[in-house]
GROMACS .gro file of C-alpha atoms in nm:
model
  490
    1MET     CA    1  12.206  13.975   4.298
    2GLU     CA    2  12.232  13.949   4.683
    3LEU     CA    3  12.193  13.578   4.833
    4HIS     CA    4  12.052  13.514   5.116
    5ALA     CA    5  12.141  13.139   5.227
    6PRO     CA    6  12.101  13.011   5.590
    7LEU     CA    7  12.408  13.049   5.747
    8SER     CA    8  12.297  12.698   6.000
    9ARG     CA    9  12.253  12.500   5.680
   10GLY     CA   10  12.528  12.226   5.656
   11TYR     CA   11  12.602  11.957   5.415
   12ILE     CA   12  12.737  11.572   5.428
   13ARG     CA   13  12.870  11.399   5.110
   14ASP     CA   14  12.718  11.110   5.082
   15PRO     CA   15  12.838  10.849   4.833
   16VAL     CA   16  12.446  10.784   4.743
   17HIS     CA   17  12.248  11.074   4.781
   18GLY     CA   18  12.489  11.294   4.692
   19TYR     CA   19  12.455  11.641   4.935
   20ILE     CA   20  12.241  11.599   5.210
   21VAL     CA   21  12.154  11.893   5.389
   22PHE     CA   22  12.119  11.958   5.759
   23ASP     CA   23  12.046  12.223   6.020
   24LYS     CA   24  12.328  12.315   6.194
   25LYS     CA   25  12.175  12.463   6.478
   26MET     CA   26  11.943  12.240   6.530
   27GLU     CA   27  12.037  11.908   6.418
   28LYS     CA   28  12.417  11.902   6.449
   29PRO     CA   29  12.391  11.839   6.839
   30LEU     CA   30  12.212  11.550   6.780
   31ILE     CA   31  12.434  11.426   6.485
   32ASP     CA   32  12.707  11.464   6.685
   33HIS     CA   33  12.575  11.289   7.023
   34LEU     CA   34  12.815  11.036   7.116
   35LEU     CA   35  12.537  10.741   7.145
   36VAL     CA   36  12.485  10.858   6.785
   37GLN     CA   37  12.831  10.866   6.691
   38ARG     CA   38  12.885  10.527   6.814
   39LEU     CA   39  12.719  10.443   6.531
   40ARG     CA   40  12.999  10.510   6.285
   41HIS     CA   41  13.180  10.214   6.477
   42ILE     CA   42  12.872   9.960   6.376
   43ARG     CA   43  12.941   9.815   6.072
   44GLN     CA   44  12.611   9.795   5.865
   45LEU     CA   45  12.601   9.456   5.776
   46GLN     CA   46  12.809   9.272   6.054
   47LEU     CA   47  13.053   9.065   5.905
   48THR     CA   48  12.970   9.072   5.508
   49TYR     CA   49  13.272   9.187   5.457
   50LEU     CA   50  13.430   8.843   5.455
   51VAL     CA   51  13.240   8.820   5.174
   52TYR     CA   52  13.225   9.134   5.003
   53PRO     CA   53  13.528   9.315   5.107
   54GLY     CA   54  13.356   9.692   5.036
   55ALA     CA   55  13.089   9.611   5.303
   56THR     CA   56  13.236   9.784   5.571
   57HIS     CA   57  12.987  10.071   5.571
   58SER     CA   58  12.862  10.173   5.888
   59ARG     CA   59  12.474  10.243   6.044
   60PHE     CA   60  12.584  10.588   6.089
   61SER     CA   61  12.578  10.671   5.713
   62HIS     CA   62  12.264  10.464   5.652
   63SER     CA   63  12.103  10.632   5.994
   64ILE     CA   64  12.218  10.977   5.802
   65GLY     CA   65  12.082  10.833   5.475
   66VAL     CA   66  11.715  10.748   5.608
   67MET     CA   67  11.722  11.053   5.779
   68HIS     CA   68  11.770  11.243   5.447
   69LEU     CA   69  11.495  11.033   5.311
   70ALA     CA   70  11.230  11.041   5.575
   71GLY     CA   71  11.255  11.399   5.548
   72ARG     CA   72  11.174  11.432   5.194
   73PHE     CA   73  10.917  11.137   5.214
   74ALA     CA   74  10.737  11.300   5.532
   75GLU     CA   75  10.761  11.689   5.354
   76THR     CA   76  10.597  11.541   4.996
   77LEU     CA   77  10.309  11.388   5.213
   78LEU     CA   78  10.233  11.667   5.456
   79GLU     CA   79  10.225  11.920   5.169
   80ARG     CA   80   9.943  11.720   4.994
   81LEU     CA   81   9.689  11.754   5.301
   82GLY     CA   82   9.452  11.994   5.272
   83PRO     CA   83   9.376  12.279   5.514
   84GLY     CA   84   9.361  12.194   5.871
   85GLU     CA   85   9.427  11.827   5.846
   86THR     CA   86   9.745  11.824   6.043
   87GLU     CA   87   9.540  11.813   6.327
   88GLY     CA   88   9.694  12.123   6.501
   89TYR     CA   89  10.050  11.978   6.486
   90ASP     CA   90  10.328  12.237   6.281
   91THR     CA   91  10.424  12.102   5.952
   92GLY     CA   92  10.801  12.155   5.989
   93SER     CA   93  10.766  11.979   6.333
   94LEU     CA   94  10.636  11.697   6.193
   95VAL     CA   95  10.902  11.680   5.906
   96GLU     CA   96  11.155  11.736   6.160
   97SER     CA   97  10.997  11.438   6.367
   98ALA     CA   98  11.035  11.250   6.097
   99ARG     CA   99  11.419  11.320   6.069
  100ILE     CA  100  11.502  11.281   6.395
  101LEU     CA  101  11.329  10.918   6.376
  102GLY     CA  102  11.484  10.864   6.075
  103LEU     CA  103  11.859  10.970   6.255
  104ILE     CA  104  11.757  10.724   6.562
  105HIS     CA  105  11.574  10.469   6.418
  106ASP     CA  106  11.893  10.232   6.476
  107ILE     CA  107  12.031  10.368   6.754
  108GLY     CA  108  11.997  10.063   6.999
  109HIS     CA  109  12.163   9.837   6.778
  110GLY     CA  110  12.497   9.634   6.956
  111PRO     CA  111  12.810   9.550   6.816
  112PHE     CA  112  12.734   9.321   6.547
  113SER     CA  113  12.372   9.423   6.544
  114HIS     CA  114  12.130   9.125   6.471
  115ALA     CA  115  12.365   8.918   6.620
  116PHE     CA  116  12.379   9.131   6.916
  117ASP     CA  117  11.990   9.097   6.935
  118GLU     CA  118  11.954   8.755   6.901
  119ALA     CA  119  12.222   8.626   7.120
  120VAL     CA  120  12.227   8.874   7.410
  121LEU     CA  121  11.955   9.100   7.390
  122SER     CA  122  11.678   8.850   7.347
  123ARG     CA  123  11.820   8.553   7.574
  124TYR     CA  124  11.986   8.826   7.855
  125PHE     CA  125  11.700   9.048   7.830
  126ARG     CA  126  11.375   8.911   7.705
  127ASN     CA  127  11.182   8.965   8.019
  128ARG     CA  128  11.276   9.326   8.045
  129ARG     CA  129  11.061   9.565   7.792
  130GLU     CA  130  11.332   9.821   7.778
  131ALA     CA  131  11.567   9.602   7.634
  132VAL     CA  132  11.445   9.286   7.483
  133ASN     CA  133  11.552   9.434   7.133
  134HIS     CA  134  11.747   9.708   6.937
  135GLU     CA  135  11.413   9.888   6.893
  136ALA     CA  136  11.340   9.850   7.254
  137LEU     CA  137  11.671   9.971   7.347
  138GLY     CA  138  11.652  10.258   7.094
  139ARG     CA  139  11.331  10.407   7.238
  140THR     CA  140  11.532  10.388   7.596
  141ILE     CA  141  11.843  10.550   7.463
  142TYR     CA  142  11.588  10.791   7.339
  143GLU     CA  143  11.394  10.842   7.669
  144GLN     CA  144  11.637  10.881   7.892
  145TYR     CA  145  11.958  11.029   7.680
  146ILE     CA  146  11.815  11.220   7.377
  147LYS     CA  147  11.476  11.351   7.430
  148ASP     CA  148  11.574  11.632   7.711
  149LEU     CA  149  11.899  11.751   7.489
  150LEU     CA  150  11.586  11.821   7.195
  151SER     CA  151  11.345  11.971   7.395
  152LYS     CA  152  11.603  12.222   7.531
  153GLN     CA  153  11.709  12.257   7.174
  154PHE     CA  154  11.387  12.347   7.038
  155TYR     CA  155  11.232  12.542   7.295
  156GLY     CA  156  11.127  12.872   7.143
  157THR     CA  157  11.150  12.754   6.817
  158HIS     CA  158  10.962  12.634   6.509
  159LEU     CA  159  10.990  12.300   6.587
  160GLU     CA  160  10.903  12.341   6.955
  161GLY     CA  161  10.687  12.009   7.068
  162ALA     CA  162  10.915  11.779   6.809
  163GLU     CA  163  11.090  11.567   7.052
  164GLU     CA  164  10.729  11.491   7.245
  165ILE     CA  165  10.589  11.407   6.850
  166VAL     CA  166  10.917  11.154   6.840
  167SER     CA  167  10.871  10.993   7.201
  168SER     CA  168  10.466  10.970   7.094
  169ILE     CA  169  10.528  10.748   6.787
  170LEU     CA  170  10.841  10.554   6.957
  171SER     CA  171  10.574  10.456   7.213
  172ASP     CA  172  10.314  10.352   6.964
  173ARG     CA  173  10.077  10.654   7.097
  174ASP     CA  174  10.042  10.791   6.744
  175ARG     CA  175   9.691  10.817   6.607
  176GLY     CA  176   9.578  11.014   6.344
  177VAL     CA  177   9.818  11.222   6.105
  178LEU     CA  178  10.096  11.121   6.309
  179ASN     CA  179  10.089  10.741   6.103
  180LEU     CA  180  10.224  10.905   5.813
  181VAL     CA  181  10.538  11.032   6.035
  182ARG     CA  182  10.579  10.656   6.118
  183PHE     CA  183  10.489  10.488   5.773
  184VAL     CA  184  10.794  10.711   5.611
  185VAL     CA  185  11.063  10.540   5.881
  186LYS     CA  186  10.892  10.181   5.915
  187ASP     CA  187  10.571   9.955   5.905
  188PHE     CA  188  10.502  10.053   5.562
  189TYR     CA  189  10.612   9.880   5.216
  190TYR     CA  190  10.886  10.133   5.114
  191PRO     CA  191  10.932  10.306   5.405
  192ALA     CA  192  11.302  10.561   5.405
  193ASP     CA  193  11.497  10.206   5.596
  194LEU     CA  194  11.436  10.034   5.293
  195LEU     CA  195  11.504  10.318   5.063
  196ASP     CA  196  11.839  10.347   5.172
  197PHE     CA  197  11.972  10.001   5.247
  198LEU     CA  198  11.877   9.849   4.990
  199VAL     CA  199  12.065  10.117   4.743
  200ARG     CA  200  12.354  10.146   5.004
  201ASP     CA  201  12.430   9.840   5.084
  202SER     CA  202  12.439   9.702   4.733
  203TYR     CA  203  12.655  10.007   4.635
  204TYR     CA  204  12.945   9.899   4.888
  205THR     CA  205  12.960   9.528   4.861
  206GLY     CA  206  12.948   9.591   4.495
  207THR     CA  207  12.575   9.422   4.369
  208VAL     CA  208  12.449   9.742   4.188
  209GLU     CA  209  12.251   9.571   3.979
  210TYR     CA  210  12.042   9.414   4.214
  211GLY     CA  211  11.950   9.705   4.482
  212PHE     CA  212  11.859   9.968   4.205
  213ILE     CA  213  11.541  10.158   4.283
  214ASP     CA  214  11.360  10.451   4.210
  215ALA     CA  215  11.328  10.607   4.541
  216SER     CA  216  11.241  10.970   4.415
  217ARG     CA  217  10.943  10.791   4.224
  218LEU     CA  218  10.802  10.633   4.484
  219ILE     CA  219  10.824  10.969   4.718
  220GLU     CA  220  10.635  11.177   4.503
  221SER     CA  221  10.402  10.978   4.330
  222SER     CA  222  10.260  10.918   4.723
  223TYR     CA  223   9.964  11.078   4.860
  224PRO     CA  224   9.844  11.044   5.223
  225VAL     CA  225   9.472  10.855   5.262
  226ARG     CA  226   9.258  10.968   5.549
  227LEU     CA  227   9.017  10.676   5.678
  228ASP     CA  228   8.694  10.703   5.779
  229SER     CA  229   8.812  10.588   6.126
  230GLY     CA  230   9.056  10.927   6.109
  231GLY     CA  231   9.385  10.764   6.045
  232TYR     CA  232   9.547  10.749   5.771
  233ARG     CA  233   9.755  10.546   5.543
  234VAL     CA  234   9.961  10.611   5.196
  235ALA     CA  235   9.881  10.511   4.862
  236LEU     CA  236  10.082  10.546   4.541
  237ASP     CA  237  10.009  10.650   4.206
  238ARG     CA  238   9.952  10.314   3.997
  239LYS     CA  239  10.138  10.509   3.701
  240ALA     CA  240  10.410  10.424   3.943
  241ASP     CA  241  10.382  10.046   3.971
  242GLY     CA  242  10.704   9.938   3.812
  243ALA     CA  243  10.915  10.165   4.070
  244LEU     CA  244  10.725   9.976   4.350
  245ARG     CA  245  10.805   9.610   4.139
  246GLY     CA  246  11.171   9.761   4.092
  247LEU     CA  247  11.198   9.787   4.455
  248LEU     CA  248  11.035   9.447   4.590
  249GLN     CA  249  11.278   9.243   4.335
  250ALA     CA  250  11.583   9.437   4.413
  251LYS     CA  251  11.437   9.347   4.783
  252VAL     CA  252  11.447   8.950   4.656
  253SER     CA  253  11.814   9.031   4.479
  254MET     CA  254  11.945   9.140   4.770
  255TYR     CA  255  11.833   8.890   4.997
  256GLU     CA  256  11.925   8.607   4.812
  257TYR     CA  257  12.250   8.663   4.709
  258VAL     CA  258  12.381   8.896   4.947
  259TYR     CA  259  12.153   8.908   5.317
  260LEU     CA  260  12.131   8.561   5.300
  261HIS     CA  261  12.447   8.441   5.082
  262HIS     CA  262  12.597   8.098   5.219
  263SER     CA  263  12.924   8.232   5.335
  264ASN     CA  264  12.768   8.488   5.503
  265ARG     CA  265  12.500   8.300   5.652
  266ALA     CA  266  12.743   8.096   5.838
  267TYR     CA  267  12.952   8.347   5.969
  268ASP     CA  268  12.663   8.508   6.141
  269ARG     CA  269  12.620   8.136   6.302
  270LEU     CA  270  12.974   8.136   6.385
  271LEU     CA  271  12.947   8.451   6.568
  272LYS     CA  272  12.588   8.423   6.710
  273LYS     CA  273  12.773   8.147   6.920
  274ILE     CA  274  13.030   8.340   7.048
  275LEU     CA  275  12.807   8.607   7.152
  276ASP     CA  276  12.596   8.389   7.320
  277LYS     CA  277  12.878   8.180   7.488
  278TYR     CA  278  13.094   8.504   7.573
  279ALA     CA  279  12.853   8.764   7.634
  280VAL     CA  280  12.918   8.824   8.020
  281ASP     CA  281  13.306   8.784   7.979
  282LEU     CA  282  13.321   9.042   7.697
  283GLY     CA  283  13.122   9.290   7.917
  284LEU     CA  284  12.777   9.308   7.660
  285VAL     CA  285  12.561   9.227   7.946
  286GLU     CA  286  12.716   9.459   8.163
  287ALA     CA  287  12.702   9.781   7.944
  288VAL     CA  288  12.357   9.709   7.827
  289GLU     CA  289  12.268   9.656   8.215
  290LYS     CA  290  12.440  10.004   8.297
  291LEU     CA  291  12.300  10.168   7.998
  292VAL     CA  292  11.916  10.114   8.093
  293GLY     CA  293  12.038  10.227   8.459
  294GLY     CA  294  12.110  10.577   8.330
  295ASP     CA  295  12.538  10.519   8.251
  296PRO     CA  296  12.605  10.509   7.897
  297SER     CA  297  12.967  10.536   7.924
  298SER     CA  298  13.011  10.122   7.833
  299TYR     CA  299  12.824  10.180   7.559
  300ALA     CA  300  12.905  10.421   7.377
  301PHE     CA  301  13.213  10.236   7.331
  302LEU     CA  302  13.077   9.888   7.273
  303TRP     CA  303  13.209   9.909   6.869
  304ASP     CA  304  13.245   9.621   6.641
  305ASP     CA  305  13.636   9.640   6.656
  306VAL     CA  306  13.668   9.668   7.006
  307VAL     CA  307  13.415   9.309   7.083
  308TYR     CA  308  13.607   9.147   6.779
  309HIS     CA  309  13.912   9.231   6.947
  310HIS     CA  310  13.832   9.100   7.283
  311ILE     CA  311  13.691   8.771   7.112
  312MET     CA  312  14.013   8.731   6.939
  313SER     CA  313  14.245   8.718   7.257
  314LEU     CA  314  13.996   8.470   7.387
  315GLY     CA  315  14.241   8.149   7.195
  316LYS     CA  316  14.161   7.902   6.970
  317GLU     CA  317  14.132   7.629   7.322
  318GLU     CA  318  13.888   7.837   7.503
  319CYS     CA  319  13.693   7.964   7.155
  320PRO     CA  320  13.757   7.785   6.902
  321GLY     CA  321  13.500   7.954   6.661
  322ALA     CA  322  13.791   8.281   6.715
  323GLU     CA  323  14.025   8.049   6.510
  324TYR     CA  324  13.783   8.004   6.217
  325LEU     CA  325  13.707   8.376   6.220
  326ARG     CA  326  14.057   8.469   6.275
  327ARG     CA  327  14.118   8.255   5.971
  328ARG     CA  328  13.845   8.377   5.750
  329TYR     CA  329  13.743   8.014   5.760
  330SER     CA  330  13.379   7.856   5.835
  331PRO     CA  331  13.351   7.509   5.954
  332TRP     CA  332  13.048   7.443   5.771
  333LYS     CA  333  13.021   7.356   5.410
  334LEU     CA  334  12.665   7.414   5.183
  335GLU     CA  335  12.588   7.090   5.109
  336TYR     CA  336  12.244   7.132   4.984
  337THR     CA  337  12.048   7.417   4.785
  338PRO     CA  338  11.739   7.394   4.649
  339ILE     CA  339  11.587   7.571   4.384
  340ARG     CA  340  11.384   7.861   4.435
  341ILE     CA  341  11.044   7.720   4.575
  342PRO     CA  342  10.765   7.951   4.497
  343LEU     CA  343  10.499   8.004   4.749
  344ILE     CA  344  10.121   8.130   4.683
  345ARG     CA  345  10.170   8.306   5.015
  346ALA     CA  346  10.390   8.390   5.333
  347ILE     CA  347  10.427   8.062   5.567
  348PRO     CA  348  10.409   8.104   5.927
  349ASN     CA  349  10.706   8.157   6.113
  350ARG     CA  350  10.625   7.827   6.338
  351VAL     CA  351  10.574   7.612   5.971
  352LEU     CA  352  10.940   7.750   5.859
  353GLU     CA  353  11.058   7.648   6.237
  354GLY     CA  354  10.874   7.259   6.192
  355ILE     CA  355  10.982   7.234   5.855
  356LYS     CA  356  11.379   7.273   5.981
  357ALA     CA  357  11.312   7.017   6.300
  358ARG     CA  358  11.157   6.832   6.017
  359VAL     CA  359  11.500   6.801   5.837
  360GLU     CA  360  11.759   6.839   6.115
  361GLU     CA  361  11.509   6.479   6.260
  362MET     CA  362  11.568   6.304   5.891
  363ILE     CA  363  11.951   6.361   5.903
  364SER     CA  364  12.028   6.294   6.272
  365GLU     CA  365  11.869   5.923   6.182
  366LYS     CA  366  12.206   5.902   5.987
  367ILE     CA  367  12.421   6.105   6.133
  368GLN     CA  368  12.522   6.053   6.487
  369LEU     CA  369  12.531   6.415   6.714
  370THR     CA  370  12.844   6.398   6.954
  371GLU     CA  371  12.938   6.648   7.167
  372SER     CA  372  13.110   6.905   6.956
  373PRO     CA  373  13.103   7.259   7.074
  374ILE     CA  374  13.019   7.322   6.675
  375GLU     CA  375  12.722   7.107   6.535
  376GLU     CA  376  12.792   6.846   6.291
  377PHE     CA  377  12.474   6.984   6.084
  378TRP     CA  378  12.211   7.267   6.044
  379VAL     CA  379  11.909   7.354   5.875
  380GLU     CA  380  11.831   7.669   5.723
  381ALA     CA  381  11.426   7.728   5.606
  382ALA     CA  382  11.474   8.064   5.487
  383GLU     CA  383  11.156   8.285   5.336
  384ILE     CA  384  11.203   8.574   5.115
  385ARG     CA  385  10.955   8.806   5.116
  386PRO     CA  386  10.910   9.062   4.862
  387VAL     CA  387  10.654   9.257   5.109
  388PRO     CA  388  10.763   9.340   5.482
  389PRO     CA  389  10.575   9.110   5.750
  390THR     CA  390  10.533   9.389   5.941
  391VAL     CA  391  10.233   9.558   5.727
  392ALA     CA  392  10.023   9.338   5.838
  393ALA     CA  393  10.102   9.352   6.220
  394PRO     CA  394   9.908   9.506   6.482
  395GLY     CA  395   9.984   9.866   6.387
  396GLY     CA  396  10.138   9.831   6.025
  397HIS     CA  397  10.014  10.009   5.744
  398GLY     CA  398   9.756   9.717   5.644
  399PRO     CA  399   9.651   9.672   5.289
  400PHE     CA  400   9.829   9.859   5.037
  401LEU     CA  401   9.650  10.098   4.801
  402PHE     CA  402   9.747  10.206   4.489
  403ALA     CA  403   9.590  10.624   4.360
  404TYR     CA  404   9.422  10.697   4.041
  405LYS     CA  405   9.358  11.010   3.952
  406LYS     CA  406   9.024  11.121   3.842
  407ASP     CA  407   8.890  11.466   3.763
  408ASN     CA  408   8.637  11.426   4.085
  409GLY     CA  409   8.873  11.305   4.312
  410ILE     CA  410   9.098  10.999   4.366
  411SER     CA  411   9.006  10.639   4.361
  412ILE     CA  412   9.200  10.418   4.593
  413GLU     CA  413   9.239  10.026   4.508
  414SER     CA  414   9.254   9.829   4.862
  415ILE     CA  415   9.528   9.510   4.860
  416LYS     CA  416   9.599   9.267   5.070
  417PRO     CA  417   9.944   9.228   5.117
  418ASP     CA  418  10.005   8.864   5.062
  419LYS     CA  419   9.806   8.970   4.733
  420LEU     CA  420  10.057   9.283   4.610
  421SER     CA  421  10.368   8.986   4.519
  422SER     CA  422  10.174   8.825   4.334
  423ILE     CA  423  10.013   9.095   4.105
  424LEU     CA  424  10.296   9.289   4.054
  425GLY     CA  425  10.490   8.920   3.977
  426VAL     CA  426  10.750   8.915   4.262
  427ILE     CA  427  10.645   8.630   4.507
  428PRO     CA  428  10.781   8.465   4.795
  429THR     CA  429  11.030   8.201   4.760
  430LEU     CA  430  11.147   7.919   5.002
  431HIS     CA  431  11.442   7.826   5.044
  432ILE     CA  432  11.595   7.521   5.228
  433ARG     CA  433  11.975   7.493   5.271
  434VAL     CA  434  12.184   7.226   5.496
  435TYR     CA  435  12.550   7.311   5.616
  436VAL     CA  436  12.793   7.023   5.694
  437ARG     CA  437  13.057   7.007   5.952
  438ARG     CA  438  13.352   6.971   5.686
  439ASP     CA  439  13.491   6.693   5.882
  440ILE     CA  440  13.169   6.500   5.903
  441TYR     CA  441  13.297   6.463   5.559
  442ALA     CA  442  13.584   6.296   5.632
  443THR     CA  443  13.448   6.071   5.898
  444LEU     CA  444  13.141   5.953   5.672
  445GLY     CA  445  13.268   5.969   5.327
  446ARG     CA  446  13.152   6.280   5.091
  447ASP     CA  447  12.950   6.054   4.858
  448ARG     CA  448  12.724   5.921   5.193
  449VAL     CA  449  12.727   6.299   5.307
  450LYS     CA  450  12.525   6.392   4.993
  451GLN     CA  451  12.297   6.091   4.985
  452ILE     CA  452  12.207   6.166   5.361
  453VAL     CA  453  12.106   6.527   5.293
  454LEU     CA  454  11.961   6.472   5.002
  455GLU     CA  455  11.708   6.211   5.099
  456ALA     CA  456  11.603   6.400   5.415
  457SER     CA  457  11.566   6.721   5.137
  458GLU     CA  458  11.343   6.519   4.892
  459THR     CA  459  11.115   6.381   5.131
  460VAL     CA  460  11.109   6.714   5.319
  461MET     CA  461  11.003   6.939   4.975
  462LYS     CA  462  10.766   6.647   4.868
  463GLU     CA  463  10.566   6.725   5.237
  464LEU     CA  464  10.575   7.024   5.224
  465ASP     CA  465  10.455   7.032   4.801
  466GLU     CA  466  10.139   6.841   4.966
  467ALA     CA  467  10.069   7.046   5.240
  468TYR     CA  468  10.108   7.370   5.072
  469LYS     CA  469  10.060   7.292   4.680
  470ILE     CA  470  10.393   7.516   4.593
  471GLY     CA  471  10.429   7.338   4.258
  472ASP     CA  472  10.115   7.581   4.141
  473ILE     CA  473  10.271   7.966   4.161
  474ILE     CA  474   9.894   8.044   4.125
  475SER     CA  475   9.580   7.863   4.194
  476VAL     CA  476   9.266   7.928   3.990
  477GLN     CA  477   9.131   8.075   4.350
  478GLU     CA  478   9.390   8.276   4.388
  479LYS     CA  479   9.352   8.427   4.024
  480GLU     CA  480   8.981   8.528   4.129
  481ASN     CA  481   9.091   8.671   4.421
  482LEU     CA  482   9.329   8.911   4.243
  483GLU     CA  483   8.988   9.042   4.081
  484SER     CA  484   8.857   9.127   4.368
  485HIS     CA  485   8.997   9.439   4.520
  486GLU     CA  486   8.781   9.663   4.699
  487ARG     CA  487   8.788  10.008   4.541
  488VAL     CA  488   8.596  10.312   4.645
  489THR     CA  489   8.620  10.669   4.567
  490MET     CA  490   8.777  10.958   4.740
   0.00000   0.00000   0.00000
């Protein structure tokens, strides 16, 4: 028996997904691109390895995983479309576009990822559309350094035009069937990005019990739905709601115990302060400027360890924060951690900022602030949302769709984003935490500090309960709303 396996097939051995297949002729040049390979040197979880020693995995391995899942997801959805419903696009090109989008979705991340976003891009490039955040910078990188490469690579093949599909989706010019390609990667309830990082992050942090999800069940139970307006959405077989609930619960657990771990948050804050103050001295701003201007040489080697080395070379007197990082010692101690506060609905960011300001105001009345380079205390009001806020944003997926198979078609149940959590029993929670600088305890005394923080926090808790009725997990009105979903037959 003679085997006819494609000679261009390559394999990547991945600890999460097993063997990941790629096309050595078509995809390897992109995987080997300098700006993609740099992701090997950007850690997925910033400084989380200071808390969970195993969390040294890279954004490159995550991107390879997203490429793999996005291709599977797109292929599943597109195979379930009827004849002519791909709107003239080649199915292979659409699947390849999903894989490309998955591979490059994090390509704009700088060293230390989200800390770089907040401390450098959002401050120094806030008026520059091409670099205001890592997503904008990723679009810039694709258009300037990758699109032409793919155009030459795909020319004359069945994948010709895939680079234009990617460009259209990145530029938010997508319509119709292209929505399906975008949703398998982002702006959806269980995109490939989320499906990969929950499992991968839990694996490397050693918290596998928090990140277990059934990605295959979710993908194989998904169906494309064409709207009357001509757009496409994704519906999940109602029988797979257990897999969806497991995903939402995994997300909540990972955010509570890993991403928002109190020591991890303290290190992140310290790092952002350093990056913010020394962004120019460390060459971070210049590297982005050159990248946007057509020269990627500096940005390509702007790695976590390179920047960390430069931070460590600043010296303790010039940069006290560097000494804290060197000693793996946070200058703040978590003083107040309330129990989980269940919310009927998501709280707007402006309200979260108001909560933080109110707690800070009350504590400031008791603790005199100085001009110390590191504050006496800081407050974090973090809301853990099982449902991503992007689904309700303009261009997002919108309502969640459950599919019910019937002999004469499919019945669709439409659920508003803020109702889905309640239906599945995984609701948003609010965490208010106060971090106090350690030497304040010696100044005011431990008991006095505890009393100040507790009084301020309890007062705000009462105010919050009166404003949002957070003591009631689900009100009578909320229960009535749960029964009012729109159901249509297709």
